[in-house]
Coordinates of C-alpha atoms in Angstrom, one line a residue:
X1 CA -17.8 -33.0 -33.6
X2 CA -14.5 -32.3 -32.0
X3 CA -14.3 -29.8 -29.0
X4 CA -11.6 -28.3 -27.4
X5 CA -11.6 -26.3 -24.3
X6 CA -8.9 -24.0 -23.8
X7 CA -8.3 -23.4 -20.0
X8 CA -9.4 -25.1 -17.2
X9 CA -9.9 -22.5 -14.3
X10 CA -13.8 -21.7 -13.1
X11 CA -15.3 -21.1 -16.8
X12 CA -12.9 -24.0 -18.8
X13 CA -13.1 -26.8 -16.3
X14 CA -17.0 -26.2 -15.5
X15 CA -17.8 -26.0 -19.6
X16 CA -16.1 -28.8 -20.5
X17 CA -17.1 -31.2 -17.9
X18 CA -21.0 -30.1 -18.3
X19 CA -20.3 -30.5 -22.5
X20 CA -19.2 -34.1 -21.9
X21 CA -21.8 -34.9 -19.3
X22 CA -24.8 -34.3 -22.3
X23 CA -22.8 -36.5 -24.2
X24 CA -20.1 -34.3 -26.3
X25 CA -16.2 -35.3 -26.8
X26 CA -14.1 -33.0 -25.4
X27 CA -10.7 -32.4 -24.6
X28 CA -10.0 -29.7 -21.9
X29 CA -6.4 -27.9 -22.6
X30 CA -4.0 -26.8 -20.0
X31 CA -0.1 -26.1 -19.7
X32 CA 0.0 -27.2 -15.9
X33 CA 1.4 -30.6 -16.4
X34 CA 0.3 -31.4 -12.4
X35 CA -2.9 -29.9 -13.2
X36 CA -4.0 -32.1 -15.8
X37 CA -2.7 -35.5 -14.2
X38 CA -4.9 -34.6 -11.0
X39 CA -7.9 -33.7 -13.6
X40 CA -7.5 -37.4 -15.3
X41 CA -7.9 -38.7 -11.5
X42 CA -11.4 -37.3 -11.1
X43 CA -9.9 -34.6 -8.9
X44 CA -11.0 -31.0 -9.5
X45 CA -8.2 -28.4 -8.7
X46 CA -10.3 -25.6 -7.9
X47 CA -13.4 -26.5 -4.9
X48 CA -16.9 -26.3 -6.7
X49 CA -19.9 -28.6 -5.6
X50 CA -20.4 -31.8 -7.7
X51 CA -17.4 -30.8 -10.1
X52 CA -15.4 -34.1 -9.1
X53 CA -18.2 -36.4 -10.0
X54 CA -18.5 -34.9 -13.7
X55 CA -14.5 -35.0 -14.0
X56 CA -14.5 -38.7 -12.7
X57 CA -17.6 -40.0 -14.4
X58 CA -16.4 -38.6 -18.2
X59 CA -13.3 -39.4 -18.4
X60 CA -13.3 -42.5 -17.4
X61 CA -16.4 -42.8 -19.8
X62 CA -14.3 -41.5 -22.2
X63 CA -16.4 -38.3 -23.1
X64 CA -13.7 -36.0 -21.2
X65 CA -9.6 -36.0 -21.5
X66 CA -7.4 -33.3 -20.5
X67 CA -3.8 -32.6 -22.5
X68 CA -1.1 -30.2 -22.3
X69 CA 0.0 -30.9 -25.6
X70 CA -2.3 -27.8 -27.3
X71 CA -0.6 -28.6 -30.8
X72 CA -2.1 -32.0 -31.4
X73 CA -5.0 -31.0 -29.7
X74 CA -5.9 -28.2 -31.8
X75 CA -5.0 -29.7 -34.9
X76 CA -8.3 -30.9 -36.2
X77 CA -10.5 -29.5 -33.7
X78 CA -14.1 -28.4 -35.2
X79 CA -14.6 -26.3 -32.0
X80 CA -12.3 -24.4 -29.7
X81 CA -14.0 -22.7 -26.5
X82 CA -12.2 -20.2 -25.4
X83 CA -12.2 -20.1 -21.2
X84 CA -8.7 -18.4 -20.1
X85 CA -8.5 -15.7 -17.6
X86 CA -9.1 -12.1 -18.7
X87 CA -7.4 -10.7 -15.2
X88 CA -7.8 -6.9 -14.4
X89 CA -4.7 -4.5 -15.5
X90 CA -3.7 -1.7 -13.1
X91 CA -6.0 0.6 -14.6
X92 CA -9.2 -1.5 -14.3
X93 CA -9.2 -2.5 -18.4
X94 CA -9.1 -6.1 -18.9
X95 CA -5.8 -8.0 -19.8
X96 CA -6.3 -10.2 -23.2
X97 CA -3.2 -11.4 -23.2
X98 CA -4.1 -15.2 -22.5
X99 CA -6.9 -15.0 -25.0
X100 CA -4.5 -13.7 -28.1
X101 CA -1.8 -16.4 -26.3
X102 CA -4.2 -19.3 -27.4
X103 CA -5.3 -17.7 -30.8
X104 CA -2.1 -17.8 -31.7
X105 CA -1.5 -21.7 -30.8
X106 CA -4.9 -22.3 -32.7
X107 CA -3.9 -20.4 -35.6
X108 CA -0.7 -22.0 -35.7
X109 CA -1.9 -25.6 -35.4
X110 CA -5.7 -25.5 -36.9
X111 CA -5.8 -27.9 -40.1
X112 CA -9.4 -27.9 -40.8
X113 CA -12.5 -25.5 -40.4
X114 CA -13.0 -24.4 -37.3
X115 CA -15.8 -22.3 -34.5
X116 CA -13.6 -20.4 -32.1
X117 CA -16.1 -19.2 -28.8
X118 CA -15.0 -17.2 -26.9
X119 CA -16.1 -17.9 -23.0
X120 CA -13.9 -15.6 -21.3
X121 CA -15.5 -12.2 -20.2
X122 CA -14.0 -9.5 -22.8
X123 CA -14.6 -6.0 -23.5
X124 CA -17.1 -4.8 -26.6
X125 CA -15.4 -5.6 -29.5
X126 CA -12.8 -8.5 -28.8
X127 CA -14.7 -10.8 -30.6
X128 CA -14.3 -8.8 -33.9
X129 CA -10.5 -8.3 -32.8
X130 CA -10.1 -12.1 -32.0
X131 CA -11.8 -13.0 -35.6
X132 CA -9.5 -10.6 -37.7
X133 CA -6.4 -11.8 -35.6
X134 CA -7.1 -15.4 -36.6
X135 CA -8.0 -15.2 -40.7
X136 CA -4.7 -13.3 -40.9
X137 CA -2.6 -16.1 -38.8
X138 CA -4.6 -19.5 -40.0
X139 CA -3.2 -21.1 -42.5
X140 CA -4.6 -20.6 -45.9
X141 CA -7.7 -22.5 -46.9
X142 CA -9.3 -22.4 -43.9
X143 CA -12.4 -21.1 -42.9
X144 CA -12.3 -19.8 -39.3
X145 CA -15.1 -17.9 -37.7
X146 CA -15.7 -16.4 -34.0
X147 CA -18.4 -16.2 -31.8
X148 CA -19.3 -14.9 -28.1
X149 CA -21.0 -17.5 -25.8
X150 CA -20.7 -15.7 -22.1
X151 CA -21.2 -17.5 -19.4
X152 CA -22.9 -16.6 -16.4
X153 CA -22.1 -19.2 -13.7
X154 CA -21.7 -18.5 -10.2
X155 CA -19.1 -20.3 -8.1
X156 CA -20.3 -22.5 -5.3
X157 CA -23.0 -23.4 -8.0
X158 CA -21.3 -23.4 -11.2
X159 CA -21.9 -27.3 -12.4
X160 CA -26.0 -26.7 -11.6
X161 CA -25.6 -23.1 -13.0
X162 CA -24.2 -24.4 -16.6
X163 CA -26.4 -27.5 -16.9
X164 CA -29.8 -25.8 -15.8
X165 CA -29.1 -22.4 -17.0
X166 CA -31.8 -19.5 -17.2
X167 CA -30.6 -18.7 -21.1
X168 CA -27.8 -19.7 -23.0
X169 CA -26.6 -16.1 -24.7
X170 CA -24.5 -16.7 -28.3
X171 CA -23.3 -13.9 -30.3
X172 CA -22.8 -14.7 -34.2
X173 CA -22.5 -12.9 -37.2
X174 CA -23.8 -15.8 -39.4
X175 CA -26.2 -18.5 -39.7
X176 CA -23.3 -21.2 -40.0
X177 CA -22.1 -20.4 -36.3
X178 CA -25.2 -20.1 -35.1
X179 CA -26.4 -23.7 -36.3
X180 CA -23.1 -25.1 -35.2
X181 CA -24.0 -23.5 -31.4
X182 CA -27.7 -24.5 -31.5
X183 CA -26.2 -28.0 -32.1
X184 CA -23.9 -28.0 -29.4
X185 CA -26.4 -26.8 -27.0
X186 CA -29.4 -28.9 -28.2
X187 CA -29.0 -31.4 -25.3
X188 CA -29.0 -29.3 -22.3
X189 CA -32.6 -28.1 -23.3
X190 CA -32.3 -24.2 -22.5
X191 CA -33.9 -21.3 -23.7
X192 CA -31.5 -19.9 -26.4
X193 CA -30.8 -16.3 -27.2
X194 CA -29.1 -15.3 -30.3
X195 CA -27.7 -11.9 -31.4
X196 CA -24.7 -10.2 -32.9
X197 CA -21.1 -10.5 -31.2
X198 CA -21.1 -6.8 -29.5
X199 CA -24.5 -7.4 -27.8
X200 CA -23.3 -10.7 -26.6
X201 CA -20.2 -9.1 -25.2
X202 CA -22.3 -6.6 -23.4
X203 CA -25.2 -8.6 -22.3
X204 CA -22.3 -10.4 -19.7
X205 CA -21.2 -6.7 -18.4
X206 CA -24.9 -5.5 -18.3
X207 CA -25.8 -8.6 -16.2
X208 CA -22.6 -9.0 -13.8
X209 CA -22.6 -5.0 -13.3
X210 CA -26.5 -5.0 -13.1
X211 CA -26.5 -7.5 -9.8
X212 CA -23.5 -5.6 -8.3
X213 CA -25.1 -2.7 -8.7
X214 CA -27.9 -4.2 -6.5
X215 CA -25.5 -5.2 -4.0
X216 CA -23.8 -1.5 -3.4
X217 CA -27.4 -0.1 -3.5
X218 CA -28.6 -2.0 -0.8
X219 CA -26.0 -1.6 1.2
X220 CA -26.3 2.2 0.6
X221 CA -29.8 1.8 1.9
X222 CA -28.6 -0.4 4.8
X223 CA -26.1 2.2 6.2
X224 CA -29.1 4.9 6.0
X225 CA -31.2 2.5 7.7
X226 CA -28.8 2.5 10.8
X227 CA -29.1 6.2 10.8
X228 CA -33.1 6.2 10.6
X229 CA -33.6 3.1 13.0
X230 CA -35.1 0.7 10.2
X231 CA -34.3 -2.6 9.5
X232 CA -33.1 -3.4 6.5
X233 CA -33.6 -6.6 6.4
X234 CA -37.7 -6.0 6.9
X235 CA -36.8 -3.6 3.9
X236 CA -35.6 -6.5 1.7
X237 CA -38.2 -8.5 2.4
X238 CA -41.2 -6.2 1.7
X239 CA -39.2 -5.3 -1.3
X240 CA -38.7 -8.5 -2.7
X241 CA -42.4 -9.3 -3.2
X242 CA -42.7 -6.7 -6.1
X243 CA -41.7 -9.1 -8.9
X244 CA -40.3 -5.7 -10.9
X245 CA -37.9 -6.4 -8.4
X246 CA -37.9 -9.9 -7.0
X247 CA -35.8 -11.6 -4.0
X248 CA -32.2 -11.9 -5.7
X249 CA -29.1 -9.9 -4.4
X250 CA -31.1 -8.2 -1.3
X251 CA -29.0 -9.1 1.0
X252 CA -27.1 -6.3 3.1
X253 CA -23.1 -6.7 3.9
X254 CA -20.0 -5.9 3.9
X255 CA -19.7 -5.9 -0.3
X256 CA -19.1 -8.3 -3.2
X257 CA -16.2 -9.9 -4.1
X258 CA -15.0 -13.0 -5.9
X259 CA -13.7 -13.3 -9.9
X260 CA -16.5 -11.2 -11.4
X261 CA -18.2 -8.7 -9.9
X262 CA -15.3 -6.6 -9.5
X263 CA -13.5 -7.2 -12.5
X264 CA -16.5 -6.4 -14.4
X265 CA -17.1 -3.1 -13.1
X266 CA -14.6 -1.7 -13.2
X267 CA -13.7 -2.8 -16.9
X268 CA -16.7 -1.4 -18.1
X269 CA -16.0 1.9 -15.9
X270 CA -12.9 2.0 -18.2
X271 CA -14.0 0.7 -21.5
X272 CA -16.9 3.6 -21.3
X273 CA -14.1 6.3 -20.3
X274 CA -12.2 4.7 -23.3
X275 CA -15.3 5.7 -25.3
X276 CA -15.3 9.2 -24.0
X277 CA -18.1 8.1 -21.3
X278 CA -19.2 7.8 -18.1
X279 CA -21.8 5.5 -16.5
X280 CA -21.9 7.0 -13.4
X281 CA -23.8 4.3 -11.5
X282 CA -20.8 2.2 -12.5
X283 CA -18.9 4.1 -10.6
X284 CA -21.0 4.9 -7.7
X285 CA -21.4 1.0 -7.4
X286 CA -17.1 0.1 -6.9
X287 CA -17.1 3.0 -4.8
X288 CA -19.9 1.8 -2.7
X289 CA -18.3 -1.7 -2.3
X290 CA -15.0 -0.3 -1.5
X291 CA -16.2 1.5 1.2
X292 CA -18.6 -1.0 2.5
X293 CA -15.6 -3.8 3.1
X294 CA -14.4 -2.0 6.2
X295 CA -17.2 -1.0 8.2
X296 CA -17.1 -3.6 10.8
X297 CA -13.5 -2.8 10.9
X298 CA -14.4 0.7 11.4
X299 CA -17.1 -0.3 13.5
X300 CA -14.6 -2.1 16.1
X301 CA -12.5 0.7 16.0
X302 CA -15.5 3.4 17.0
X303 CA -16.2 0.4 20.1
X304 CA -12.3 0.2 21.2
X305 CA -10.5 2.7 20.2
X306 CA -7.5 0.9 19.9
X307 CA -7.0 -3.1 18.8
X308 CA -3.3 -3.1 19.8
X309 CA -3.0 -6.4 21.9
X310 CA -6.7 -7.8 21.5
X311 CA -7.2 -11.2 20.5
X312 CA -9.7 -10.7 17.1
X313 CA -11.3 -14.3 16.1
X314 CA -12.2 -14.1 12.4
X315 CA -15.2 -16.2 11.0
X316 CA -15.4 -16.9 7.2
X317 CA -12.5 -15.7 4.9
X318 CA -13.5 -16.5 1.4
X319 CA -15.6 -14.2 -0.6
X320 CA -18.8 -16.2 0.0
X321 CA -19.8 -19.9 0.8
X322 CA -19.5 -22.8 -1.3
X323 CA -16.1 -21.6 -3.1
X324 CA -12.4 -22.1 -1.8
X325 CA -11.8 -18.6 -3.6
X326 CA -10.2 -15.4 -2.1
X327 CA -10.4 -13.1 -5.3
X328 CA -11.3 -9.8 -3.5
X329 CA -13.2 -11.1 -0.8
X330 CA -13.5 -8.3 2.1
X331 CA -11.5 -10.4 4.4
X332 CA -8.1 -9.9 3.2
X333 CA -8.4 -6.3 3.6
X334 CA -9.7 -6.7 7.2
X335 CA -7.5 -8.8 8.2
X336 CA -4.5 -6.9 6.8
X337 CA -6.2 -3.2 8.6
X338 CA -6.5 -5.6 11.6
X339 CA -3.5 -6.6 11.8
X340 CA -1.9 -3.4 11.4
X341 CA -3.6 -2.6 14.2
X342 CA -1.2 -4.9 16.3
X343 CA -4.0 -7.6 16.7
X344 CA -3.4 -10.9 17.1
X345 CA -6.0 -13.3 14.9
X346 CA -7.0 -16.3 14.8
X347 CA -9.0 -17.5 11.5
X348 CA -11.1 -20.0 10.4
X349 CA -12.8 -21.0 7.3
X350 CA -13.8 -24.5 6.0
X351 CA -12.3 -24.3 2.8
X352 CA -10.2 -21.4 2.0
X353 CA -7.6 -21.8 4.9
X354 CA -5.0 -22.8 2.6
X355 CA -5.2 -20.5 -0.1
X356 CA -5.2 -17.9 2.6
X357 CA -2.0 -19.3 4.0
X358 CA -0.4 -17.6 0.4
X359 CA -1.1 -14.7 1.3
X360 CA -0.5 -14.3 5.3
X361 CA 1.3 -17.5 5.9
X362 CA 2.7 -17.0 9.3
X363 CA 1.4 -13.8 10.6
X364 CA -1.8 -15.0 11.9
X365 CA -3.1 -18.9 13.4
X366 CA -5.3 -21.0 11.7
X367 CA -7.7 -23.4 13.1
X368 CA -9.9 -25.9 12.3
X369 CA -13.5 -25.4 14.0
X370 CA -14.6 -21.9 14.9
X371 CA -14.3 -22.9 18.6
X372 CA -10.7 -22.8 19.0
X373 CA -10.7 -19.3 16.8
X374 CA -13.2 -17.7 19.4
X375 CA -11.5 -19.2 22.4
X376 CA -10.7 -16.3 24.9
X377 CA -11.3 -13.5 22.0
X378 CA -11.8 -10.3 22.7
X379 CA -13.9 -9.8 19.4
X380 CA -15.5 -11.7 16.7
X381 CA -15.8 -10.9 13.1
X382 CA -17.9 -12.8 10.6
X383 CA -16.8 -12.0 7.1
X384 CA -18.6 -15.0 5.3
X385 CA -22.2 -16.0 6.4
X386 CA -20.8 -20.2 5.6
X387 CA -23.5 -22.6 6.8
X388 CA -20.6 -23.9 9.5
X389 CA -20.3 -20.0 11.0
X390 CA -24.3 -19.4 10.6
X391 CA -24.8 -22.5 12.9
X392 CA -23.1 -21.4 15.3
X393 CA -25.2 -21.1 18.7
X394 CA -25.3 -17.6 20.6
X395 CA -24.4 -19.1 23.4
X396 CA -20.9 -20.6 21.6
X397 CA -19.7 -16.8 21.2
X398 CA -20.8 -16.4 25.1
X399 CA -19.2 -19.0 26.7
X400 CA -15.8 -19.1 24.8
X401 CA -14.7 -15.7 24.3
X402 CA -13.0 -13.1 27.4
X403 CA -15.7 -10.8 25.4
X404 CA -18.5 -11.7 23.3
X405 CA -18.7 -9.1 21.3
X406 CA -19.5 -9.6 17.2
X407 CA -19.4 -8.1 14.4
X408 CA -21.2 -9.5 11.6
X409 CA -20.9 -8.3 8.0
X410 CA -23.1 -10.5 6.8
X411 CA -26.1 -10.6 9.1
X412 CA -26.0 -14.2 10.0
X413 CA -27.9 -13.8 12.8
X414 CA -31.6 -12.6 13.7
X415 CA -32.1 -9.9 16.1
X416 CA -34.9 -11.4 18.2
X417 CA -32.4 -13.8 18.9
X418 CA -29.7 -12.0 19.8
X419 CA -31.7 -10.1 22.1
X420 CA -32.0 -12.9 24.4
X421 CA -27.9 -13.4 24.5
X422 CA -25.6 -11.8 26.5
X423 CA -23.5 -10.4 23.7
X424 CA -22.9 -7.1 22.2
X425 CA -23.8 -7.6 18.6
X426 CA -23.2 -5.1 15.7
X427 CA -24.3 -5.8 12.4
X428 CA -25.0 -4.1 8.7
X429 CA -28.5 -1.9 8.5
X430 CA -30.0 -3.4 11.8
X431 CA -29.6 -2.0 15.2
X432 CA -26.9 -2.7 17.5
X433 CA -27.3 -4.7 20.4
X434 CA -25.5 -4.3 23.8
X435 CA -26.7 -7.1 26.6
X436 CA -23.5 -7.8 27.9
X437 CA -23.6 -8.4 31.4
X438 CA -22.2 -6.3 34.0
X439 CA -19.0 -8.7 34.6
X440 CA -18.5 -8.5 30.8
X441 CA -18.7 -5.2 30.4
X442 CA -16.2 -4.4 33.1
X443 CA -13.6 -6.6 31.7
X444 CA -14.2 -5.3 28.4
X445 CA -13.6 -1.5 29.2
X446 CA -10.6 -2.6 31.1
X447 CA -8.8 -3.8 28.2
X448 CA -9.8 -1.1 26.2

């Protein structure tokens, strides 16, 4: 069978690279001329893990090609996956403009019967919308069906995520789509849950909202740990032995970010409104994360008061390891707070220095180890617990910076061993811990 994949950002690339490595033709689509001549050269335009190797390996196999020219590609397609951003509109719905932008392309083009999926995270409903839109635009003579197929990678380990998935969800509303998926998905050997469009649709909220909702909650219990002198990450830990619960998205920080978990939330807080309802743990969970983003921030500003003049070094910009992606990671709001301030920063971050140079190219210096960012600082932040940043000795932050003191929203360290440094260390649900020595402390207070 023929596959075509429509977009080629985090959910377009990733599907149709892990289709052609089990063996399926596909062609990925995309209007970004550049885009697709780097993608023929094996080179991935977005950073995830092992993602070059597929591109390289399949098309010059000859399982994987990428096109801008959607027309021909189209034409006699037997599937089209649908992968194009659904970015968030001012009000927090989703925008389904791209989607309905390649239905009509599809429509235009199709010549023969054809499965439309649709990949892309859309509200309840879109499905049935997307179907209707295409039997009144297809030419005639054509049968054209939809189906939902979320996916539920995460980046920094979307390639393993796809291939070696826990389920692979498909919402149908007949037996023909459903054998058509089922044969697609045959190869990669994963447990297979079929349903009806609408429950597809909202098993991918359920689940993206579900985890976030962890995230806020545990950092709701980390902030009352501070308060009550208990640990939270002993808390995690004895919680994560009940397997009703288990040992995933326990970790304590300064909030989620990224593509998904924000998006999602807050389009099902507005689709439910939409409905005339409110699911108010929705809503407790953005507010949670919104407030969570700037404690250490606020937390530097109950230590000095002012940050006018201090030199801030700030570790990890991208919303977690193993991606290159800012997409509401809590750095960009720290860094724009702390700079308002009239702070002077330097950043570093092994991968997502350059996409942060778009948004602050010029106001604050990049650099490219973290011991030329902590270099006489007066302060530390750690936004993003990256391997590179986790590894870095106590005794790094002592020796370089006029101050070492750190604030870590993402607990990268553990207290025992912070206790035996001489820094001040502030963290999320733990203690705080002031050994600074006496030389320290004096220049500290002096600057303040």
């Amino acid at each position: 069978m023929k596959i075509v994949v429509a977009g080629t950002g985090y959910v377009g690339l990733v599907t149709g690279a892990c289709l052609s490595e089990v063996g399926h033709n596909v062609t990925c689509v995309d209007v970004d001329e550049k885009k697709v001549e780097i993608m023929k050269k094996g080179i991935s335009p977005i950073y995830e893990p092992g993602l070059d190797e597929l591109l390289e390996r399949n098309y010059k196999e000859g399982r994987l090609d990428f096109t801008t020219d959607y027309k021909n590609a189209y034409k006699n397609a037997d599937i089209v996956f649908i992968g194009v951003g659904t970015p968030e509109r001012a009000d927090g719905s989703a925008n389904l403009d791209y989607v309905f932008t390649v239905c009509g392309q599809i429509a235009e083009n199709l010549e023969n019967d054809c499965l439309v999926v649709v990949k892309s995270t859309v509200p309840i409903g879109t499905n049935d919308k997307v179907e209707a839109y295409l039997k009144e635009n297809v030419k005639d003579g054509i049968h054209i069906e939809v189906a939902s197929n979320p996916e539920f990678l995460a980046q920094g380990t979307a390639v393993v995520d796809t291939l070696k998935a826990s389920r692979i969800v498909i919402g149908v509303e007949s037996e023909r789509a459903e054998n058509t998926l089922r044969e697609v998905y045959e190869r990669f050997n994963q447990p297979i849950v079929a349903t009806n469009r609408r429950s597809a649709e909202m098993i991918k909220y359920a689940s993206n909202d579900f985890l976030a909702l962890k995230i806020s909650f545990m950092n709701e219990i980390a902030n009352f740990c501070e308060m009550v002198g208990a640990d939270i990450e002993d808390v995690a830990k004895g919680m994560s032995y009940d397997p009703r619960i288990g040992d995933k998205f326990l970790k304590a920080g300064i909030g989620y970010g990224g593509s998904c978990f924000p998006k999602d939330t807050k389009a099902l807080h507005w689709l439910a409104n939409d409905n005339g309802y409110e699911i108010k743990t929705i809503k407790a969970t953005i507010e949670v994360n919104q407030n969570q983003k700037l404690k250490m921030f606020r937390e530097a500003k109950k230590r000095f008061g002012d940050l006018k003049g201090k030199k801030v070094a700030v570790l990890g910009l991208t919303f977690k390891p193993g991606t290159d992606d800012l997409r509401e990671a809590p750095s960009i709001v720290n860094v724009r707070r702390i700079l308002d301030e009239g702070a002077e920063i330097v950043a570093y971050d092994p991968v997502g220095i350059e996409n942060f140079k778009k948004l602050y190219p010029t106001e604050i210096q990049y650099v490219n180890n973290p011991g030329e960012a902590l270099k006489d600082a007066d302060m530390a932040f750690l936004f993003t617990e990256w391997k590179e940043i986790k590894g870095i000795e106590l005794s790094v932050y002592e020796t370089l910076m006029k101050t070492p003191i750190i604030f870590d929203g993402r607990n990268c360290y553990e207290i025992k061993d912070v206790e035996k440094s001489n820094v001040e260390y502030h963290s999320v649900g733990r203690k705080a811990v002031d050994n600074l020595d006496e030389a320290k402390v004096e220049a500290a207070t002096t600057l303040i």
